[in-house]
XYZ file of C-alpha atoms in Angstrom:
288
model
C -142.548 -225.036 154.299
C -144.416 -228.589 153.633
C -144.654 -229.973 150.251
C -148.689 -229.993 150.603
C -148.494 -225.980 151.578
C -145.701 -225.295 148.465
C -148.224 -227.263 145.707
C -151.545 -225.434 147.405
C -149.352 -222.312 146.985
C -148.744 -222.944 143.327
C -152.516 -223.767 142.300
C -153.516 -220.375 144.172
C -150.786 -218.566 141.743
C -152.981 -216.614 139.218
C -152.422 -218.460 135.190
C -151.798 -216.390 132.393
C -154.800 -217.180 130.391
C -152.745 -217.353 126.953
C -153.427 -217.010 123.452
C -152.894 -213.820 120.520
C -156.129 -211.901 122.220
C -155.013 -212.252 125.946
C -150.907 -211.227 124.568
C -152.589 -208.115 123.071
C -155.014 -206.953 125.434
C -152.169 -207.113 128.415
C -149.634 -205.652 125.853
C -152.100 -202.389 125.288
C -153.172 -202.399 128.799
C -149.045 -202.198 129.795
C -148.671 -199.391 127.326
C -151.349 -197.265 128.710
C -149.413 -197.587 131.871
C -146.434 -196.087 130.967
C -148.054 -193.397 128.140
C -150.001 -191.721 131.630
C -146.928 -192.227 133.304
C -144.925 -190.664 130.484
C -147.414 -187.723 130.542
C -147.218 -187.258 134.169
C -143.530 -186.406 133.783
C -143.583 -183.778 130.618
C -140.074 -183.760 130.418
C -139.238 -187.133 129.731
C -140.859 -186.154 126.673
C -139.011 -182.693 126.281
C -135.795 -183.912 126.746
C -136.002 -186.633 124.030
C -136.762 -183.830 121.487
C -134.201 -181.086 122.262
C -131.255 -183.493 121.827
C -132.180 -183.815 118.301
C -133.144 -180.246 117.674
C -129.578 -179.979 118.892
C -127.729 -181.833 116.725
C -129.815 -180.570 113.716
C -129.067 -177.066 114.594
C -125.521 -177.516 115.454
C -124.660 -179.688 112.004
C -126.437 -177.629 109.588
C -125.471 -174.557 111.013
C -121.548 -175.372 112.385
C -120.740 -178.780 109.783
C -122.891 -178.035 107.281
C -120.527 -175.249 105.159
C -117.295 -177.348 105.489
C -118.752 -180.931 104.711
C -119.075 -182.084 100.753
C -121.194 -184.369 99.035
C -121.080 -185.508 95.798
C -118.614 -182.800 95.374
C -120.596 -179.962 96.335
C -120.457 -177.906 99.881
C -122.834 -176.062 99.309
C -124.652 -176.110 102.571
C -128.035 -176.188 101.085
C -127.080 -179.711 99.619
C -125.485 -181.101 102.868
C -129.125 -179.796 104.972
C -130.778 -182.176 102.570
C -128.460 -184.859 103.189
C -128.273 -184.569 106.253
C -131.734 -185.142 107.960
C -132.295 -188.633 107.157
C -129.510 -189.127 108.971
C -130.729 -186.842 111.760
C -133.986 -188.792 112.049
C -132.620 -192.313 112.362
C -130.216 -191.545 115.033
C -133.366 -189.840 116.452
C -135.395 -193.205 116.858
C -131.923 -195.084 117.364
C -131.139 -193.434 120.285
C -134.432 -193.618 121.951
C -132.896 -197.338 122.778
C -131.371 -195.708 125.818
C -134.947 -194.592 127.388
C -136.188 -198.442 126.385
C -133.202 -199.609 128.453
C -133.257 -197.313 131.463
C -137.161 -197.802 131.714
C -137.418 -201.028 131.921
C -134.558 -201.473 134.300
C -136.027 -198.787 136.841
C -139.137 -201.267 136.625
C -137.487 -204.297 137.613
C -135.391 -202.517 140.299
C -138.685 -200.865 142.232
C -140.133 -204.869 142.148
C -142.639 -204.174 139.557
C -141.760 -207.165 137.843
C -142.893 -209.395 140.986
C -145.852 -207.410 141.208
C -146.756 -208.714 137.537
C -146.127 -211.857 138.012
C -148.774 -211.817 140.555
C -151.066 -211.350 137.804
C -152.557 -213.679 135.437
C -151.049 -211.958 131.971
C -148.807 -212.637 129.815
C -145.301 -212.944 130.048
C -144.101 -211.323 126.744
C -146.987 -208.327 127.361
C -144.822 -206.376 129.773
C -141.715 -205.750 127.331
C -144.490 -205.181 124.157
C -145.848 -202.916 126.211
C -143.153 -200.964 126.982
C -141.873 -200.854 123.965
C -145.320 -199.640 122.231
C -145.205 -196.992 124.292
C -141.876 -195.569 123.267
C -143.029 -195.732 120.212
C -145.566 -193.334 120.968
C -142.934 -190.763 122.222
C -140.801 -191.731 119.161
C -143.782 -190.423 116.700
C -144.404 -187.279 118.608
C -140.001 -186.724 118.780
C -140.381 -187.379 114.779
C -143.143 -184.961 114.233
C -141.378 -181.908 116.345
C -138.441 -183.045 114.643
C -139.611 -182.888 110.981
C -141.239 -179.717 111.410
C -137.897 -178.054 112.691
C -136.021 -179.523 109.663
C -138.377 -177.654 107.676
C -137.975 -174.869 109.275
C -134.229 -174.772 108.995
C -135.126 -175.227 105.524
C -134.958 -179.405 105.112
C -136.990 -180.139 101.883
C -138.126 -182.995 100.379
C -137.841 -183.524 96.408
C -134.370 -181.471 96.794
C -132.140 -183.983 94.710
C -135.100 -186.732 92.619
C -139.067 -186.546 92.452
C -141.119 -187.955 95.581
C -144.723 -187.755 97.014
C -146.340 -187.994 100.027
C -146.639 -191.842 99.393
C -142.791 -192.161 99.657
C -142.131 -189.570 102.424
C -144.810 -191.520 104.842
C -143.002 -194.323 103.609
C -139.825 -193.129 104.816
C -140.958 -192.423 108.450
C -142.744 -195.750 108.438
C -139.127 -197.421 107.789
C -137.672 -195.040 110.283
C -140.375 -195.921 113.199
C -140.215 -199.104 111.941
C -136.286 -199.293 112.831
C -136.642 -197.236 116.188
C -138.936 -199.892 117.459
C -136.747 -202.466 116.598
C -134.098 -201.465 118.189
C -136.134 -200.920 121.503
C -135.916 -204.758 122.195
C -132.305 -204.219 122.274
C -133.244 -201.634 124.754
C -135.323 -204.015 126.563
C -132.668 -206.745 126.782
C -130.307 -204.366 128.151
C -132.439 -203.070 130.629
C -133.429 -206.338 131.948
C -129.165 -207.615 131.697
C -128.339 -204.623 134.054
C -128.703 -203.722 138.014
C -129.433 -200.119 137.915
C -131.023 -197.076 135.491
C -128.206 -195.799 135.084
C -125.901 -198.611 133.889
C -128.942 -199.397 131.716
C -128.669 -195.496 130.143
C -125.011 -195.991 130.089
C -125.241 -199.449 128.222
C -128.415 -198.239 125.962
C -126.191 -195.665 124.413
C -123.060 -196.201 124.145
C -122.907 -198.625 121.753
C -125.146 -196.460 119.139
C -122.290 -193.975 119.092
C -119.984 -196.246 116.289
C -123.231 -197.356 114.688
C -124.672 -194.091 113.793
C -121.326 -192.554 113.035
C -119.819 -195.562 111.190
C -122.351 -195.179 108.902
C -123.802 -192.949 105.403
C -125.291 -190.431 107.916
C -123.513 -187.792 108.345
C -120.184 -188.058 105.639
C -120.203 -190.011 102.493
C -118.965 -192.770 102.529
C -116.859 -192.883 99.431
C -114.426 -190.450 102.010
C -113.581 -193.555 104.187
C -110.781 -196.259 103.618
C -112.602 -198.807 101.901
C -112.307 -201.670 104.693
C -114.319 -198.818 106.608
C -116.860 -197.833 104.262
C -117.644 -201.827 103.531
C -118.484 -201.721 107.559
C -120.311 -198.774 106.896
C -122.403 -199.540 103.767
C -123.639 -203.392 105.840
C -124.707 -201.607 108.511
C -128.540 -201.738 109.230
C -128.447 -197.969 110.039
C -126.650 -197.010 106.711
C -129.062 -198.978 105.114
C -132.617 -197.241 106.906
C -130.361 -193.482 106.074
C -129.957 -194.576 102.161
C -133.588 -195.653 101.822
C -135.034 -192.246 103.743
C -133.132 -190.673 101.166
C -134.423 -192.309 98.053
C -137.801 -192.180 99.408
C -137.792 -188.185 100.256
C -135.993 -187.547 97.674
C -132.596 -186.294 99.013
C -129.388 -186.529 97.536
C -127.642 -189.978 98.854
C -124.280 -190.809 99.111
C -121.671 -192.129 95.540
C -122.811 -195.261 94.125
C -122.181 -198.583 96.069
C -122.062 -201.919 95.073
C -122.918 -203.380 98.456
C -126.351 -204.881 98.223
C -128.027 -202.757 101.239
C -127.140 -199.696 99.177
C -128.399 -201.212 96.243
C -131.467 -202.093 97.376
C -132.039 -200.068 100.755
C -135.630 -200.071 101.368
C -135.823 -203.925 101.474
C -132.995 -204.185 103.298
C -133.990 -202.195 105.845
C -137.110 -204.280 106.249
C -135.347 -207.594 106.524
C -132.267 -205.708 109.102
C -135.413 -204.112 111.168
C -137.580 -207.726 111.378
C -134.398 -209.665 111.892
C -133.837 -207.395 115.177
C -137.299 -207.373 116.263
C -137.123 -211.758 116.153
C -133.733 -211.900 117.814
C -133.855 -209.120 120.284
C -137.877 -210.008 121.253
C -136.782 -213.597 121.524
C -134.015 -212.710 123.699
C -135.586 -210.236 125.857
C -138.683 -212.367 126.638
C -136.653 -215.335 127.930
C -134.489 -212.983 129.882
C -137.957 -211.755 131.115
C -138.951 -214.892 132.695
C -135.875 -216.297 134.332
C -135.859 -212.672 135.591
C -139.487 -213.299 137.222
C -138.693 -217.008 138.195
């Protein structure tokens, strides 16, 4: 191919048109994409919420008598403690889906077919990950409304109010998005869906359980429970429980336990800058 055809080539290419407007206009228009496509296939949907169901049915009702906090084992106690912990491995783990979605688009070519298209470049990722948000709010509600069934309360352990509990799963949704542009990254680092389910997951498995979620953490070595108390998760779990008034885990001196609420805002925005960052230049050498 001439030079003169490879430059008339170029000036024919569609340009993004740029600017905040254009980023979120192609962002929402990408999200509507993959919400119908989400409710085209029901049980993408259904499947994300029985996996949680399952774990809250199978720790309150198998863990819950033999598992002490603050002393007590009286199941009652650990049901409260336990589904803050529930809920942020909920949105955690929908990191996987993030992951295995965006690698199925890149491996059918819808990438290329994109890039044909004068949007922009960071809009395809944001709008991916908005929309698992979406199906991360409607897990959350199913979710919260089977905790109360199985007799999760707020208020059990300090006083709270609505304020705080919305709160609490705004820090939560908050976190699950966050971690979707680790999602993202992986999904656009791997060749296949299923290395990117594989990859999306896997790693969650010693960050949820190293953590305040399930066990207090005054029961680990201490080497282990420092891990556990600087981890971003621990730190999300700790300020659900403040905020719907749970019983927590024994007093730490870390600072994240000390002050859990902001430091679950500065863990989730730090994620969101690095992983975003990382994802979106991954994006375009991926489309080069």
């Amino acid at each position: 191919m001439s030079t003169d055809t490879l430059a008339a080539s170029k000036s024919l290419a569609p340009v993004p048109k740029g600017g905040l407007v254009q980023s979120v206009t192609d962002s929402l228009t990408i999200a509507k994409r993959n919400l119908i496509r989400m409710s085209r296939i029901p049980e993408m949907i259904l499947f994300g919420i029985i996996q949680p169901v399952m774990f809250v049915v199978l720790f309150t009702y198998v863990f819950g008598g033999s598992m002490s906090v603050g002393g007590s084992t009286d199941p009652a106690v650990y049901k409260n403690f336990l589904m803050a912990g529930i809920f942020a491995q909920t949105v955690t783990f929908a990191t996987a889906g993030s992951a295995a979605g965006i690698a199925d688009d890149m491996q059918k070519g819808l990438v290329d077919r994109f890039r044909s298209l004068p949007m922009a470049r960071g809009a395809v990722l944001t709008g991916r990950t908005v929309a698992d948000l979406v199906q991360t709010c409607i897990t959350l509600a199913v979710l919260a409304a089977v905790a109360l069934l199985v007799g999760w309360r707020t208020g059990s352990h300090a006083p709270t109010h609505i304020g705080k509990v919305l709160a609490a799963f705004g820090l939560l949704l908050l976190l699950g998005y966050a971690f979707t542009w680790i999602g993202a990254l992986i999904g656009l680092s791997v060749r296949t869906p299923e290395a990117a389910t594989s990859g999306g997951i896997i790693w969650l498995f010693p960050v949820t359980f190293v953590s305040n979620a399930f066990v207090d953490t005054s029961m680990m070595t201490p080497w282990l429970r420092h891990v556990a108390d600087w981890n971003p998760f621990s730190a999300i779990v700790q300020a659900c429980r403040e905020l719907f008034g749970n019983p927590g885990v024994s007093p730490s001196t870390a600072w994240p336990m000390q002050h859990p609420v902001w430091a679950s805002l500065l863990w989730a925005l730090l994620i969101i800058v690095v992983f975003r960052t990382l994802a979106v230049r991954k994006y375009r050498k991926a489309a080069v």
